[in-house]
Amino acid sequence: MKTNIEQVHPESEDDKISPRRLKAIFGGSVGNLVEWYDWYAYSAFAIYFSSAFFPEGNDTVKLLNTAGIFALGFLMRPLGGYIFGRIADQIGRKQSMTLSVLLMSLGSLLIALTPTYTTIGILAPILLLTARLLQGLSVGGEYGVSATYLSEMATKNRRGFYSSFQYVTLIGGQLLALALQLLLQKVLLSEHQLQEWGWRIPFVFGAVLSIVALYLRKNLDETTAFEHQKKKNTENKGTVKELLKHPKAVITVIGLTLGGTLAFYTYTTYMQKFLVNTVKMTKEESTLLSFLSLFLFACLQPLFGALSDKIGRRPLLIGFGILGTFCTVPLLTALSQTTSQWTAFLLLMASLIIVSGYTSINAVVKAELFPAEVRALGVGLPYALTVAIFGGTAEYIALWLKDWGHEPYYYWYITFCIFCSLLVYVFMKDTKDTSRLNQDS
């Protein structure tokens, strides 16, 4: 009689994937979608609730305040990467992912129930910050553990394809937030209602969705890689001490994340504000354009992931690095000056196609760098530190430079960071050929 683990992980590694393994990948991915929906709902609805938590003033300044709290939420991500990465490496991937989604739902519920500034004064932004810090802790652990889980569950020759679904669901979380926003804007509520109380709906919805994610994650199978390493008597597994035995891998994670995370958060999280504040689109137009472009962006991830299974990870990363270095300034400059929604859409899609060279495979590349006993921590902690510094501050820096009157400086900042990552891509080995995941079977 085969055990569940054997059924989920047949010893022969080929292009086929068992139904039980596919169910595990689906369960992990859907849970990931709910987590990231909760995280992105804050950014999507900030244009409505910023005035509820801060005194009246300049619109850009109010967005700066909400962006500041957004950035502070990112500062909790390294702590989340450490806590949940350690839990995943010592106790199990499944248990770690279940705990993280519970914490995310608590943050969403707190935002939904917090009174406005006019009602409780300074306590309003304090409670908003507290909720965001809880969410930052949760999502900081989510990335490393889910990247590890999906990469370990995937078959050897299809790892790029199956692990790409982490970003499909990550983007899907943002799409879900935008879809709900479109529904509220165009069908259910007026602009005034959204501004007054309607922005609370997505956070209540997120808390309810977390119950679904909790159910799915409680019924996941554990990975073979974890089951194998659990039997080893490694005292330091899942610890920073063990992680520091792999300095080259840690530095590689930081370097390959630097430019990619900044570009990703610019073209996804910050873009909706950019379209309203710089391109001068209406909130409804920017929401629709963001939704359509992100939907196509999500569809691109498995295609790029499958391509990496054929030609390797490194060519895609180098392609992103070169195109990002030379095209970022022209694309954002043209986007900031366009008056056509169609042109804006094409420019945004061109940017997202370039970024797909990073987003589609970054999870599996990082997972392939570390052994099983420190993989979740190795993927999550250095990534979270880099994202906190560069991804989390992206829209704050962009809005600050705009308020200062030098918005184009931000375009050059992105370019420089992508160039730094390009240097890492050029000199690193292709992880498809040197994967530590191959040692787990």
PDB file of N, CA and C in Angstrom, residues 242-290:
ATOM      1  N   GLU A 242      22.825  28.111   9.994  1.00  0.00           N
ATOM      2  CA  GLU A 242      22.883  27.166   8.873  1.00  0.00           C
ATOM      3  C   GLU A 242      22.826  27.903   7.538  1.00  0.00           C
ATOM      4  N   LEU A 243      22.005  28.947   7.497  1.00  0.00           N
ATOM      5  CA  LEU A 243      21.866  29.727   6.265  1.00  0.00           C
ATOM      6  C   LEU A 243      23.184  30.381   5.861  1.00  0.00           C
ATOM      7  N   LEU A 244      23.941  30.842   6.844  1.00  0.00           N
ATOM      8  CA  LEU A 244      25.202  31.536   6.555  1.00  0.00           C
ATOM      9  C   LEU A 244      26.288  30.601   6.024  1.00  0.00           C
ATOM     10  N   LYS A 245      26.002  29.316   6.004  1.00  0.00           N
ATOM     11  CA  LYS A 245      26.919  28.369   5.350  1.00  0.00           C
ATOM     12  C   LYS A 245      26.791  28.425   3.831  1.00  0.00           C
ATOM     13  N   HIS A 246      25.791  29.216   3.359  1.00  0.00           N
ATOM     14  CA  HIS A 246      25.550  29.335   1.917  1.00  0.00           C
ATOM     15  C   HIS A 246      25.580  30.811   1.512  1.00  0.00           C
ATOM     16  N   PRO A 247      26.701  31.501   1.749  1.00  0.00           N
ATOM     17  CA  PRO A 247      26.759  32.953   1.489  1.00  0.00           C
ATOM     18  C   PRO A 247      26.573  33.319   0.022  1.00  0.00           C
ATOM     19  N   LYS A 248      27.107  32.510  -0.870  1.00  0.00           N
ATOM     20  CA  LYS A 248      26.977  32.810  -2.298  1.00  0.00           C
ATOM     21  C   LYS A 248      25.519  32.768  -2.729  1.00  0.00           C
ATOM     22  N   ALA A 249      24.784  31.776  -2.226  1.00  0.00           N
ATOM     23  CA  ALA A 249      23.362  31.656  -2.565  1.00  0.00           C
ATOM     24  C   ALA A 249      22.575  32.838  -2.017  1.00  0.00           C
ATOM     25  N   VAL A 250      22.889  33.259  -0.793  1.00  0.00           N
ATOM     26  CA  VAL A 250      22.198  34.397  -0.175  1.00  0.00           C
ATOM     27  C   VAL A 250      22.436  35.670  -0.980  1.00  0.00           C
ATOM     28  N   ILE A 251      23.690  35.919  -1.349  1.00  0.00           N
ATOM     29  CA  ILE A 251      24.028  37.109  -2.133  1.00  0.00           C
ATOM     30  C   ILE A 251      23.356  37.064  -3.499  1.00  0.00           C
ATOM     31  N   THR A 252      23.273  35.867  -4.084  1.00  0.00           N
ATOM     32  CA  THR A 252      22.605  35.719  -5.382  1.00  0.00           C
ATOM     33  C   THR A 252      21.128  36.066  -5.292  1.00  0.00           C
ATOM     34  N   VAL A 253      20.456  35.611  -4.223  1.00  0.00           N
ATOM     35  CA  VAL A 253      19.036  35.935  -4.025  1.00  0.00           C
ATOM     36  C   VAL A 253      18.842  37.443  -3.938  1.00  0.00           C
ATOM     37  N   ILE A 254      19.692  38.106  -3.171  1.00  0.00           N
ATOM     38  CA  ILE A 254      19.583  39.563  -3.020  1.00  0.00           C
ATOM     39  C   ILE A 254      19.795  40.257  -4.364  1.00  0.00           C
ATOM     40  N   GLY A 255      20.831  39.851  -5.083  1.00  0.00           N
ATOM     41  CA  GLY A 255      21.161  40.493  -6.356  1.00  0.00           C
ATOM     42  C   GLY A 255      20.125  40.284  -7.433  1.00  0.00           C
ATOM     43  N   LEU A 256      19.598  39.060  -7.542  1.00  0.00           N
ATOM     44  CA  LEU A 256      18.629  38.815  -8.614  1.00  0.00           C
ATOM     45  C   LEU A 256      17.260  39.406  -8.292  1.00  0.00           C
ATOM     46  N   THR A 257      16.992  39.670  -6.984  1.00  0.00           N
ATOM     47  CA  THR A 257      15.713  40.250  -6.569  1.00  0.00           C
ATOM     48  C   THR A 257      15.687  41.759  -6.721  1.00  0.00           C
ATOM     49  N   LEU A 258      16.811  42.412  -6.508  1.00  0.00           N
ATOM     50  CA  LEU A 258      16.917  43.868  -6.442  1.00  0.00           C
ATOM     51  C   LEU A 258      16.156  44.599  -7.552  1.00  0.00           C
ATOM     52  N   GLY A 259      16.552  44.402  -8.790  1.00  0.00           N
ATOM     53  CA  GLY A 259      15.908  45.098  -9.905  1.00  0.00           C
ATOM     54  C   GLY A 259      14.528  44.564 -10.214  1.00  0.00           C
ATOM     55  N   GLY A 260      14.353  43.252 -10.059  1.00  0.00           N
ATOM     56  CA  GLY A 260      13.080  42.632 -10.403  1.00  0.00           C
ATOM     57  C   GLY A 260      11.944  43.080  -9.515  1.00  0.00           C
ATOM     58  N   THR A 261      12.190  43.143  -8.207  1.00  0.00           N
ATOM     59  CA  THR A 261      11.110  43.538  -7.293  1.00  0.00           C
ATOM     60  C   THR A 261      10.742  45.008  -7.470  1.00  0.00           C
ATOM     61  N   LEU A 262      11.726  45.866  -7.732  1.00  0.00           N
ATOM     62  CA  LEU A 262      11.439  47.281  -7.941  1.00  0.00           C
ATOM     63  C   LEU A 262      10.604  47.485  -9.202  1.00  0.00           C
ATOM     64  N   ALA A 263      10.975  46.788 -10.279  1.00  0.00           N
ATOM     65  CA  ALA A 263      10.210  46.889 -11.525  1.00  0.00           C
ATOM     66  C   ALA A 263       8.799  46.330 -11.341  1.00  0.00           C
ATOM     67  N   PHE A 264       8.693  45.199 -10.647  1.00  0.00           N
ATOM     68  CA  PHE A 264       7.389  44.573 -10.440  1.00  0.00           C
ATOM     69  C   PHE A 264       6.442  45.487  -9.673  1.00  0.00           C
ATOM     70  N   TYR A 265       6.896  46.047  -8.572  1.00  0.00           N
ATOM     71  CA  TYR A 265       6.024  46.902  -7.769  1.00  0.00           C
ATOM     72  C   TYR A 265       5.726  48.232  -8.462  1.00  0.00           C
ATOM     73  N   THR A 266       6.621  48.660  -9.327  1.00  0.00           N
ATOM     74  CA  THR A 266       6.357  49.883 -10.092  1.00  0.00           C
ATOM     75  C   THR A 266       5.214  49.674 -11.074  1.00  0.00           C
ATOM     76  N   TYR A 267       5.262  48.581 -11.831  1.00  0.00           N
ATOM     77  CA  TYR A 267       4.288  48.351 -12.901  1.00  0.00           C
ATOM     78  C   TYR A 267       2.993  47.701 -12.425  1.00  0.00           C
ATOM     79  N   THR A 268       2.951  47.297 -11.166  1.00  0.00           N
ATOM     80  CA  THR A 268       1.720  46.677 -10.648  1.00  0.00           C
ATOM     81  C   THR A 268       1.142  47.526  -9.519  1.00  0.00           C
ATOM     82  N   THR A 269       1.773  47.486  -8.362  1.00  0.00           N
ATOM     83  CA  THR A 269       1.232  48.170  -7.184  1.00  0.00           C
ATOM     84  C   THR A 269       1.150  49.685  -7.361  1.00  0.00           C
ATOM     85  N   TYR A 270       2.249  50.301  -7.823  1.00  0.00           N
ATOM     86  CA  TYR A 270       2.276  51.761  -7.935  1.00  0.00           C
ATOM     87  C   TYR A 270       1.564  52.279  -9.188  1.00  0.00           C
ATOM     88  N   MET A 271       1.433  51.456 -10.203  1.00  0.00           N
ATOM     89  CA  MET A 271       0.965  51.940 -11.504  1.00  0.00           C
ATOM     90  C   MET A 271      -0.411  52.576 -11.465  1.00  0.00           C
ATOM     91  N   GLN A 272      -1.308  52.054 -10.644  1.00  0.00           N
ATOM     92  CA  GLN A 272      -2.651  52.619 -10.579  1.00  0.00           C
ATOM     93  C   GLN A 272      -2.610  54.076 -10.108  1.00  0.00           C
ATOM     94  N   LYS A 273      -1.764  54.358  -9.128  1.00  0.00           N
ATOM     95  CA  LYS A 273      -1.604  55.739  -8.655  1.00  0.00           C
ATOM     96  C   LYS A 273      -0.913  56.594  -9.711  1.00  0.00           C
ATOM     97  N   PHE A 274       0.058  56.019 -10.404  1.00  0.00           N
ATOM     98  CA  PHE A 274       0.787  56.731 -11.453  1.00  0.00           C
ATOM     99  C   PHE A 274      -0.167  57.170 -12.568  1.00  0.00           C
ATOM    100  N   LEU A 275      -1.070  56.284 -12.942  1.00  0.00           N
ATOM    101  CA  LEU A 275      -2.022  56.598 -14.015  1.00  0.00           C
ATOM    102  C   LEU A 275      -2.980  57.716 -13.601  1.00  0.00           C
ATOM    103  N   VAL A 276      -3.338  57.775 -12.307  1.00  0.00           N
ATOM    104  CA  VAL A 276      -4.236  58.826 -11.826  1.00  0.00           C
ATOM    105  C   VAL A 276      -3.479  60.128 -11.592  1.00  0.00           C
ATOM    106  N   ASN A 277      -2.340  60.019 -10.926  1.00  0.00           N
ATOM    107  CA  ASN A 277      -1.617  61.192 -10.443  1.00  0.00           C
ATOM    108  C   ASN A 277      -0.731  61.859 -11.505  1.00  0.00           C
ATOM    109  N   THR A 278      -0.220  61.065 -12.451  1.00  0.00           N
ATOM    110  CA  THR A 278       0.699  61.590 -13.462  1.00  0.00           C
ATOM    111  C   THR A 278       0.071  61.631 -14.848  1.00  0.00           C
ATOM    112  N   VAL A 279      -0.538  60.512 -15.270  1.00  0.00           N
ATOM    113  CA  VAL A 279      -1.148  60.449 -16.606  1.00  0.00           C
ATOM    114  C   VAL A 279      -2.491  61.172 -16.628  1.00  0.00           C
ATOM    115  N   LYS A 280      -3.051  61.428 -15.446  1.00  0.00           N
ATOM    116  CA  LYS A 280      -4.314  62.161 -15.282  1.00  0.00           C
ATOM    117  C   LYS A 280      -5.538  61.392 -15.782  1.00  0.00           C
ATOM    118  N   MET A 281      -5.507  60.081 -15.620  1.00  0.00           N
ATOM    119  CA  MET A 281      -6.691  59.278 -15.899  1.00  0.00           C
ATOM    120  C   MET A 281      -7.624  59.353 -14.698  1.00  0.00           C
ATOM    121  N   THR A 282      -8.885  58.987 -14.906  1.00  0.00           N
ATOM    122  CA  THR A 282      -9.810  58.893 -13.782  1.00  0.00           C
ATOM    123  C   THR A 282      -9.491  57.619 -13.003  1.00  0.00           C
ATOM    124  N   LYS A 283     -10.002  57.525 -11.774  1.00  0.00           N
ATOM    125  CA  LYS A 283      -9.775  56.331 -10.965  1.00  0.00           C
ATOM    126  C   LYS A 283     -10.334  55.086 -11.658  1.00  0.00           C
ATOM    127  N   GLU A 284     -11.509  55.240 -12.291  1.00  0.00           N
ATOM    128  CA  GLU A 284     -12.135  54.112 -12.969  1.00  0.00           C
ATOM    129  C   GLU A 284     -11.312  53.669 -14.179  1.00  0.00           C
ATOM    130  N   GLU A 285     -10.794  54.632 -14.956  1.00  0.00           N
ATOM    131  CA  GLU A 285      -9.970  54.301 -16.126  1.00  0.00           C
ATOM    132  C   GLU A 285      -8.683  53.595 -15.709  1.00  0.00           C
ATOM    133  N   SER A 286      -8.051  54.094 -14.654  1.00  0.00           N
ATOM    134  CA  SER A 286      -6.798  53.487 -14.206  1.00  0.00           C
ATOM    135  C   SER A 286      -7.040  52.074 -13.666  1.00  0.00           C
ATOM    136  N   THR A 287      -8.166  51.858 -12.989  1.00  0.00           N
ATOM    137  CA  THR A 287      -8.491  50.534 -12.464  1.00  0.00           C
ATOM    138  C   THR A 287      -8.711  49.543 -13.599  1.00  0.00           C
ATOM    139  N   LEU A 288      -9.464  49.951 -14.625  1.00  0.00           N
ATOM    140  CA  LEU A 288      -9.737  49.072 -15.760  1.00  0.00           C
ATOM    141  C   LEU A 288      -8.459  48.739 -16.516  1.00  0.00           C
ATOM    142  N   LEU A 289      -7.628  49.736 -16.768  1.00  0.00           N
ATOM    143  CA  LEU A 289      -6.377  49.525 -17.492  1.00  0.00           C
ATOM    144  C   LEU A 289      -5.444  48.611 -16.696  1.00  0.00           C
ATOM    145  N   SER A 290      -5.376  48.819 -15.394  1.00  0.00           N
ATOM    146  CA  SER A 290      -4.545  47.968 -14.549  1.00  0.00           C
ATOM    147  C   SER A 290      -5.048  46.536 -14.553  1.00  0.00           C
TER     148      SER A 290
END
